[in-house]
Tab-separated table of N, CA and C in Angstrom:
chain	number	residue	atom	x	y	z
M	1	GLN	N	-10.024	-3.873	17.632
M	1	GLN	CA	-10.976	-4.909	17.310
M	1	GLN	C	-11.042	-5.156	15.888
M	2	VAL	N	-11.211	-6.440	15.507
M	2	VAL	CA	-11.260	-6.821	14.067
M	2	VAL	C	-12.570	-7.611	13.866
M	3	GLU	N	-13.331	-7.220	12.904
M	3	GLU	CA	-14.562	-7.992	12.616
M	3	GLU	C	-14.319	-8.784	11.370
M	4	LEU	N	-14.720	-10.030	11.467
M	4	LEU	CA	-14.519	-10.999	10.369
M	4	LEU	C	-15.897	-11.553	9.909
M	5	VAL	N	-16.145	-11.494	8.589
M	5	VAL	CA	-17.370	-11.957	8.079
M	5	VAL	C	-17.159	-12.965	6.934
M	6	GLU	N	-17.570	-14.190	7.179
M	6	GLU	CA	-17.402	-15.212	6.231
M	6	GLU	C	-18.608	-15.310	5.227
M	7	SER	N	-18.315	-15.803	4.041
M	7	SER	CA	-19.367	-16.007	3.090
M	7	SER	C	-18.897	-17.139	2.133
M	8	GLY	N	-19.826	-17.657	1.308
M	8	GLY	CA	-19.512	-18.615	0.286
M	8	GLY	C	-19.870	-20.047	0.667
M	9	GLY	N	-20.373	-20.322	1.848
M	9	GLY	CA	-20.767	-21.691	2.194
M	9	GLY	C	-21.976	-22.082	1.419
M	10	GLY	N	-22.333	-23.367	1.540
M	10	GLY	CA	-23.572	-23.858	0.850
M	10	GLY	C	-23.521	-25.337	0.757
M	11	LEU	N	-24.431	-25.852	-0.086
M	11	LEU	CA	-24.586	-27.291	-0.283
M	11	LEU	C	-23.979	-27.652	-1.684
M	12	VAL	N	-23.157	-28.721	-1.615
M	12	VAL	CA	-22.441	-29.134	-2.829
M	12	VAL	C	-22.354	-30.684	-2.858
M	13	GLN	N	-22.342	-31.268	-4.019
M	13	GLN	CA	-22.204	-32.708	-4.078
M	13	GLN	C	-20.704	-33.081	-3.917
M	14	ALA	N	-20.561	-34.270	-3.521
M	14	ALA	CA	-19.192	-34.793	-3.343
M	14	ALA	C	-18.448	-34.696	-4.674
M	15	GLY	N	-17.190	-34.253	-4.623
M	15	GLY	CA	-16.367	-34.051	-5.742
M	15	GLY	C	-16.400	-32.581	-6.281
M	16	GLY	N	-17.361	-31.821	-5.739
M	16	GLY	CA	-17.544	-30.444	-6.194
M	16	GLY	C	-16.608	-29.498	-5.545
M	17	SER	N	-16.764	-28.202	-5.772
M	17	SER	CA	-15.912	-27.196	-5.257
M	17	SER	C	-16.728	-25.999	-4.679
M	18	LEU	N	-16.136	-25.311	-3.696
M	18	LEU	CA	-16.665	-24.133	-3.129
M	18	LEU	C	-15.522	-23.149	-2.783
M	19	ARG	N	-15.768	-21.901	-2.827
M	19	ARG	CA	-14.800	-20.917	-2.401
M	19	ARG	C	-15.356	-20.091	-1.262
M	20	LEU	N	-14.737	-20.211	-0.150
M	20	LEU	CA	-15.139	-19.315	1.015
M	20	LEU	C	-14.351	-18.089	0.982
M	21	SER	N	-15.014	-16.967	1.474
M	21	SER	CA	-14.311	-15.700	1.648
M	21	SER	C	-14.459	-15.237	3.108
M	22	CYS	N	-13.471	-14.459	3.551
M	22	CYS	CA	-13.568	-13.832	4.909
M	22	CYS	C	-13.118	-12.450	4.738
M	23	ALA	N	-13.946	-11.464	4.991
M	23	ALA	CA	-13.619	-10.101	4.910
M	23	ALA	C	-13.314	-9.511	6.309
M	24	ALA	N	-12.217	-8.859	6.413
M	24	ALA	CA	-11.790	-8.269	7.700
M	24	ALA	C	-12.057	-6.796	7.628
M	25	SER	N	-12.600	-6.260	8.761
M	25	SER	CA	-12.732	-4.776	8.846
M	25	SER	C	-12.423	-4.330	10.284
M	26	GLY	N	-12.245	-3.042	10.385
M	26	GLY	CA	-12.012	-2.473	11.684
M	26	GLY	C	-10.589	-2.702	12.139
M	27	THR	N	-9.726	-3.235	11.374
M	27	THR	CA	-8.368	-3.529	11.792
M	27	THR	C	-7.494	-2.316	11.729
M	28	ARG	N	-6.754	-2.155	12.760
M	28	ARG	CA	-5.682	-1.112	12.796
M	28	ARG	C	-4.310	-1.718	12.805
M	29	TYR	N	-4.245	-3.032	12.681
M	29	TYR	CA	-3.028	-3.773	12.702
M	29	TYR	C	-2.317	-3.717	11.332
M	30	ARG	N	-1.017	-3.556	11.301
M	30	ARG	CA	-0.293	-3.558	10.082
M	30	ARG	C	-0.269	-4.971	9.406
M	31	SER	N	-0.276	-5.952	10.155
M	31	SER	CA	-0.263	-7.338	9.670
M	31	SER	C	-1.154	-8.263	10.462
M	32	LEU	N	-1.883	-9.024	9.741
M	32	LEU	CA	-2.775	-10.030	10.323
M	32	LEU	C	-2.539	-11.433	9.809
M	33	VAL	N	-2.348	-12.362	10.713
M	33	VAL	CA	-2.256	-13.790	10.277
M	33	VAL	C	-3.748	-14.265	10.231
M	34	MET	N	-4.073	-14.942	9.133
M	34	MET	CA	-5.402	-15.447	9.023
M	34	MET	C	-5.413	-17.001	8.953
M	35	ALA	N	-6.612	-17.562	9.301
M	35	ALA	CA	-6.745	-19.009	9.276
M	35	ALA	C	-8.134	-19.399	9.136
M	36	TRP	N	-8.290	-20.666	8.752
M	36	TRP	CA	-9.624	-21.273	8.672
M	36	TRP	C	-9.653	-22.428	9.621
M	37	PHE	N	-10.739	-22.586	10.354
M	37	PHE	CA	-10.974	-23.755	11.196
M	37	PHE	C	-12.352	-24.267	10.818
M	38	ARG	N	-12.683	-25.510	11.240
M	38	ARG	CA	-14.023	-26.001	11.044
M	38	ARG	C	-14.455	-26.864	12.187
M	39	GLN	N	-15.805	-26.979	12.287
M	39	GLN	CA	-16.360	-27.795	13.394
M	39	GLN	C	-17.524	-28.564	12.826
M	40	ALA	N	-17.375	-29.920	12.808
M	40	ALA	CA	-18.393	-30.805	12.344
M	40	ALA	C	-19.344	-31.108	13.543
M	41	PRO	N	-20.554	-31.512	13.241
M	41	PRO	CA	-21.504	-31.892	14.294
M	41	PRO	C	-20.951	-32.854	15.272
M	42	GLY	N	-21.000	-32.619	16.521
M	42	GLY	CA	-20.525	-33.537	17.543
M	42	GLY	C	-18.999	-33.634	17.697
M	43	LYS	N	-18.282	-32.811	17.016
M	43	LYS	CA	-16.873	-32.828	17.098
M	43	LYS	C	-16.265	-31.522	17.472
M	44	GLU	N	-15.032	-31.535	17.897
M	44	GLU	CA	-14.296	-30.286	18.310
M	44	GLU	C	-13.936	-29.521	17.088
M	45	ARG	N	-13.789	-28.218	17.273
M	45	ARG	CA	-13.263	-27.384	16.157
M	45	ARG	C	-11.828	-27.748	15.856
M	46	GLU	N	-11.518	-27.830	14.552
M	46	GLU	CA	-10.162	-28.266	14.181
M	46	GLU	C	-9.575	-27.324	13.146
M	47	PHE	N	-8.279	-27.289	13.119
M	47	PHE	CA	-7.566	-26.492	12.170
M	47	PHE	C	-7.677	-26.932	10.736
M	48	VAL	N	-7.786	-26.035	9.794
M	48	VAL	CA	-7.914	-26.333	8.390
M	48	VAL	C	-6.667	-25.784	7.600
M	49	ALA	N	-6.441	-24.475	7.719
M	49	ALA	CA	-5.350	-23.869	6.948
M	49	ALA	C	-5.049	-22.489	7.596
M	50	THR	N	-3.840	-22.087	7.385
M	50	THR	CA	-3.426	-20.760	7.844
M	50	THR	C	-2.550	-20.056	6.779
M	51	ILE	N	-2.460	-18.785	6.834
M	51	ILE	CA	-1.640	-18.047	5.884
M	51	ILE	C	-0.986	-16.868	6.561
M	52	SER	N	0.292	-16.601	6.285
M	52	SER	CA	1.046	-15.539	6.920
M	52	SER	C	0.541	-14.183	6.439
M	53	TRP	N	1.014	-13.132	7.061
M	53	TRP	CA	0.534	-11.799	6.834
M	53	TRP	C	0.629	-11.380	5.406
M	54	ASN	N	1.729	-11.808	4.712
M	54	ASN	CA	1.971	-11.385	3.339
M	54	ASN	C	1.594	-12.505	2.330
M	55	GLY	N	1.036	-13.623	2.780
M	55	GLY	CA	0.737	-14.713	1.911
M	55	GLY	C	1.909	-15.595	1.508
M	56	GLY	N	3.014	-15.328	2.054
M	56	GLY	CA	4.225	-16.005	1.653
M	56	GLY	C	4.384	-17.364	2.256
M	57	SER	N	3.621	-17.696	3.268
M	57	SER	CA	3.717	-18.981	4.009
M	57	SER	C	2.341	-19.498	4.305
M	58	THR	N	2.104	-20.755	3.973
M	58	THR	CA	0.811	-21.400	4.212
M	58	THR	C	1.060	-22.765	4.901
M	59	ALA	N	0.002	-23.199	5.555
M	59	ALA	CA	0.029	-24.528	6.201
M	59	ALA	C	-1.379	-25.144	6.186
M	60	TYR	N	-1.412	-26.421	6.015
M	60	TYR	CA	-2.690	-27.097	5.863
M	60	TYR	C	-2.770	-28.352	6.811
M	61	ALA	N	-4.028	-28.653	7.184
M	61	ALA	CA	-4.224	-29.952	7.868
M	61	ALA	C	-4.043	-31.052	6.855
M	62	ASP	N	-3.590	-32.193	7.327
M	62	ASP	CA	-3.291	-33.322	6.445
M	62	ASP	C	-4.572	-33.714	5.712
M	63	SER	N	-5.731	-33.594	6.349
M	63	SER	CA	-6.935	-34.043	5.750
M	63	SER	C	-7.382	-33.228	4.529
M	64	VAL	N	-6.842	-32.003	4.335
M	64	VAL	CA	-7.227	-31.141	3.245
M	64	VAL	C	-6.048	-30.851	2.337
M	65	GLU	N	-4.839	-31.240	2.708
M	65	GLU	CA	-3.652	-30.969	1.863
M	65	GLU	C	-3.918	-31.501	0.447
M	66	GLY	N	-3.598	-30.649	-0.500
M	66	GLY	CA	-3.744	-31.012	-1.906
M	66	GLY	C	-5.121	-30.788	-2.462
M	67	ARG	N	-6.139	-30.500	-1.663
M	67	ARG	CA	-7.505	-30.272	-2.092
M	67	ARG	C	-7.957	-28.831	-1.850
M	68	PHE	N	-7.491	-28.235	-0.721
M	68	PHE	CA	-7.801	-26.919	-0.353
M	68	PHE	C	-6.633	-25.976	-0.567
M	69	THR	N	-6.941	-24.685	-0.858
M	69	THR	CA	-5.915	-23.714	-1.002
M	69	THR	C	-6.398	-22.394	-0.366
M	70	ILE	N	-5.540	-21.878	0.542
M	70	ILE	CA	-5.808	-20.637	1.247
M	70	ILE	C	-5.025	-19.582	0.515
M	71	SER	N	-5.622	-18.384	0.381
M	71	SER	CA	-4.950	-17.250	-0.273
M	71	SER	C	-5.509	-15.992	0.331
M	72	ARG	N	-4.870	-14.833	-0.017
M	72	ARG	CA	-5.361	-13.606	0.555
M	72	ARG	C	-5.120	-12.426	-0.387
M	73	ASP	N	-5.946	-11.433	-0.259
M	73	ASP	CA	-5.792	-10.183	-1.036
M	73	ASP	C	-5.788	-9.023	-0.013
M	74	ASN	N	-4.617	-8.572	0.363
M	74	ASN	CA	-4.528	-7.569	1.368
M	74	ASN	C	-5.137	-6.283	1.012
M	75	ALA	N	-5.187	-6.003	-0.343
M	75	ALA	CA	-5.828	-4.709	-0.737
M	75	ALA	C	-7.323	-4.733	-0.423
M	76	LYS	N	-7.863	-5.922	-0.334
M	76	LYS	CA	-9.325	-6.000	-0.033
M	76	LYS	C	-9.555	-6.559	1.393
M	77	ASN	N	-8.423	-6.779	2.127
M	77	ASN	CA	-8.551	-7.309	3.530
M	77	ASN	C	-9.420	-8.638	3.570
M	78	THR	N	-9.123	-9.413	2.592
M	78	THR	CA	-9.944	-10.658	2.438
M	78	THR	C	-9.030	-11.894	2.289
M	79	VAL	N	-9.465	-12.956	2.946
M	79	VAL	CA	-8.824	-14.236	2.800
M	79	VAL	C	-9.801	-15.240	2.182
M	80	TYR	N	-9.271	-16.136	1.457
M	80	TYR	CA	-10.113	-17.097	0.698
M	80	TYR	C	-9.695	-18.519	1.034
M	81	LEU	N	-10.653	-19.400	0.886
M	81	LEU	CA	-10.373	-20.851	0.985
M	81	LEU	C	-11.002	-21.548	-0.187
M	82	GLN	N	-10.233	-21.918	-1.152
M	82	GLN	CA	-10.694	-22.696	-2.332
M	82	GLN	C	-10.758	-24.136	-1.951
M	83	MET	N	-11.909	-24.755	-2.022
M	83	MET	CA	-12.065	-26.124	-1.661
M	83	MET	C	-12.522	-26.962	-2.857
M	84	ASN	N	-11.653	-27.900	-3.254
M	84	ASN	CA	-11.848	-28.754	-4.374
M	84	ASN	C	-11.964	-30.168	-3.913
M	85	SER	N	-12.615	-31.041	-4.787
M	85	SER	CA	-12.683	-32.462	-4.499
M	85	SER	C	-13.316	-32.681	-3.116
M	86	LEU	N	-14.376	-31.974	-2.837
M	86	LEU	CA	-15.010	-32.034	-1.566
M	86	LEU	C	-15.617	-33.390	-1.209
M	87	LYS	N	-15.471	-33.810	0.037
M	87	LYS	CA	-15.981	-35.092	0.515
M	87	LYS	C	-17.050	-34.822	1.577
M	88	PRO	N	-17.870	-35.794	1.805
M	88	PRO	CA	-18.938	-35.648	2.846
M	88	PRO	C	-18.340	-35.347	4.211
M	89	GLU	N	-17.103	-35.808	4.505
M	89	GLU	CA	-16.451	-35.568	5.747
M	89	GLU	C	-15.962	-34.109	5.908
M	90	ASP	N	-16.052	-33.340	4.798
M	90	ASP	CA	-15.742	-31.939	4.897
M	90	ASP	C	-16.877	-31.075	5.417
M	91	THR	N	-18.032	-31.721	5.584
M	91	THR	CA	-19.221	-31.032	6.147
M	91	THR	C	-18.974	-30.499	7.503
M	92	ALA	N	-19.140	-29.185	7.668
M	92	ALA	CA	-18.843	-28.537	8.911
M	92	ALA	C	-19.212	-27.072	8.818
M	93	VAL	N	-19.207	-26.409	9.957
M	93	VAL	CA	-19.263	-24.943	9.943
M	93	VAL	C	-17.792	-24.472	9.862
M	94	TYR	N	-17.471	-23.650	8.956
M	94	TYR	CA	-16.120	-23.149	8.712
M	94	TYR	C	-16.025	-21.716	9.321
M	95	TYR	N	-14.940	-21.538	10.090
M	95	TYR	CA	-14.739	-20.315	10.787
M	95	TYR	C	-13.452	-19.646	10.308
M	96	CYS	N	-13.535	-18.368	10.142
M	96	CYS	CA	-12.313	-17.554	9.842
M	96	CYS	C	-11.800	-16.985	11.196
M	97	ALA	N	-10.453	-16.989	11.260
M	97	ALA	CA	-9.798	-16.446	12.513
M	97	ALA	C	-8.627	-15.573	12.156
M	98	ALA	N	-8.296	-14.668	13.004
M	98	ALA	CA	-7.180	-13.770	12.831
M	98	ALA	C	-6.511	-13.344	14.067
M	99	VAL	N	-5.201	-13.050	13.849
M	99	VAL	CA	-4.377	-12.596	15.028
M	99	VAL	C	-3.332	-11.620	14.511
M	100	ALA	N	-2.977	-10.594	15.180
M	100	ALA	CA	-1.929	-9.692	14.799
M	100	ALA	C	-0.600	-10.439	14.824
M	101	GLY	N	0.161	-10.367	13.792
M	101	GLY	CA	1.403	-11.077	13.733
M	101	GLY	C	1.840	-11.326	12.304
M	102	LEU	N	2.887	-12.178	12.208
M	102	LEU	CA	3.520	-12.444	10.863
M	102	LEU	C	3.185	-13.795	10.374
M	103	ARG	N	3.340	-14.855	11.229
M	103	ARG	CA	3.186	-16.253	10.743
M	103	ARG	C	2.087	-16.881	11.507
M	104	GLY	N	1.499	-17.910	10.826
M	104	GLY	CA	0.337	-18.582	11.330
M	104	GLY	C	0.615	-19.618	12.375
M	105	SER	N	-0.454	-20.085	12.989
M	105	SER	CA	-0.345	-21.182	13.949
M	105	SER	C	-1.526	-22.169	13.688
M	106	ARG	N	-1.282	-23.479	14.034
M	106	ARG	CA	-2.413	-24.466	13.915
M	106	ARG	C	-3.229	-24.492	15.189
M	107	SER	N	-2.968	-23.760	16.206
M	107	SER	CA	-3.646	-23.739	17.457
M	107	SER	C	-4.690	-22.646	17.440
M	108	GLN	N	-5.963	-23.080	17.760
M	108	GLN	CA	-7.011	-22.050	17.717
M	108	GLN	C	-6.834	-21.064	18.917
M	109	GLY	N	-6.138	-21.459	19.959
M	109	GLY	CA	-5.915	-20.578	21.078
M	109	GLY	C	-5.022	-19.412	20.751
M	110	SER	N	-4.351	-19.473	19.564
M	110	SER	CA	-3.467	-18.391	19.139
M	110	SER	C	-4.164	-17.251	18.519
M	111	TYR	N	-5.414	-17.407	18.254
M	111	TYR	CA	-6.179	-16.438	17.445
M	111	TYR	C	-7.104	-15.648	18.344
M	112	ASP	N	-7.088	-14.310	18.125
M	112	ASP	CA	-7.867	-13.454	18.951
M	112	ASP	C	-9.276	-13.048	18.355
M	113	PHE	N	-9.381	-13.146	17.089
M	113	PHE	CA	-10.619	-12.690	16.402
M	113	PHE	C	-11.222	-13.822	15.641
M	114	TRP	N	-12.566	-13.917	15.680
M	114	TRP	CA	-13.282	-15.012	15.024
M	114	TRP	C	-14.535	-14.515	14.325
M	115	GLY	N	-14.833	-15.104	13.140
M	115	GLY	CA	-16.068	-14.809	12.534
M	115	GLY	C	-17.193	-15.727	13.110
M	116	GLN	N	-18.352	-15.505	12.559
M	116	GLN	CA	-19.561	-16.292	12.991
M	116	GLN	C	-19.664	-17.666	12.341
M	117	GLY	N	-18.929	-17.857	11.310
M	117	GLY	CA	-18.970	-19.135	10.664
M	117	GLY	C	-19.920	-19.232	9.476
M	118	THR	N	-19.605	-20.141	8.558
M	118	THR	CA	-20.494	-20.389	7.388
M	118	THR	C	-20.554	-21.876	7.154
M	119	GLN	N	-21.778	-22.346	6.930
M	119	GLN	CA	-22.047	-23.790	6.844
M	119	GLN	C	-21.658	-24.293	5.458
M	120	VAL	N	-20.943	-25.428	5.478
M	120	VAL	CA	-20.574	-26.148	4.242
M	120	VAL	C	-21.159	-27.480	4.402
M	121	THR	N	-21.969	-27.992	3.483
M	121	THR	CA	-22.551	-29.323	3.505
M	121	THR	C	-22.235	-30.027	2.196
M	122	VAL	N	-21.648	-31.165	2.303
M	122	VAL	CA	-21.271	-31.969	1.157
M	122	VAL	C	-22.069	-33.229	1.169
M	123	SER	N	-22.893	-33.426	0.121
M	123	SER	CA	-23.730	-34.558	0.034
M	123	SER	C	-23.063	-35.682	-0.752
M	124	SER	N	-23.389	-36.945	-0.377
M	124	SER	CA	-22.725	-38.063	-1.075
M	124	SER	C	-23.528	-38.533	-2.277
């Protein structure tokens, strides 16, 4: 079992920045693929970004490409999502997800472990 705890959400004005963190604990896996998803009010949860077990490969949703950066520190069992140039449409609950493996997936069904989510609100 892997426990994921997100932090760093909050209220920010459009054009501002936030950095989300996701700390993993309880893992006995040698490698974990990590990802961020988000769910806006009234919408389905959608893929945001994913990072391979060693940080060597990343992928982003088109809507955040060039504005968001996913990274990880395996010594701290933590993955980050740096969000710049935030827009009101980025408002959502952001979820961290993980699965044992090497490379990420854009499909939420591929992930076995989920955090509780952290709220990000971008005001116009």
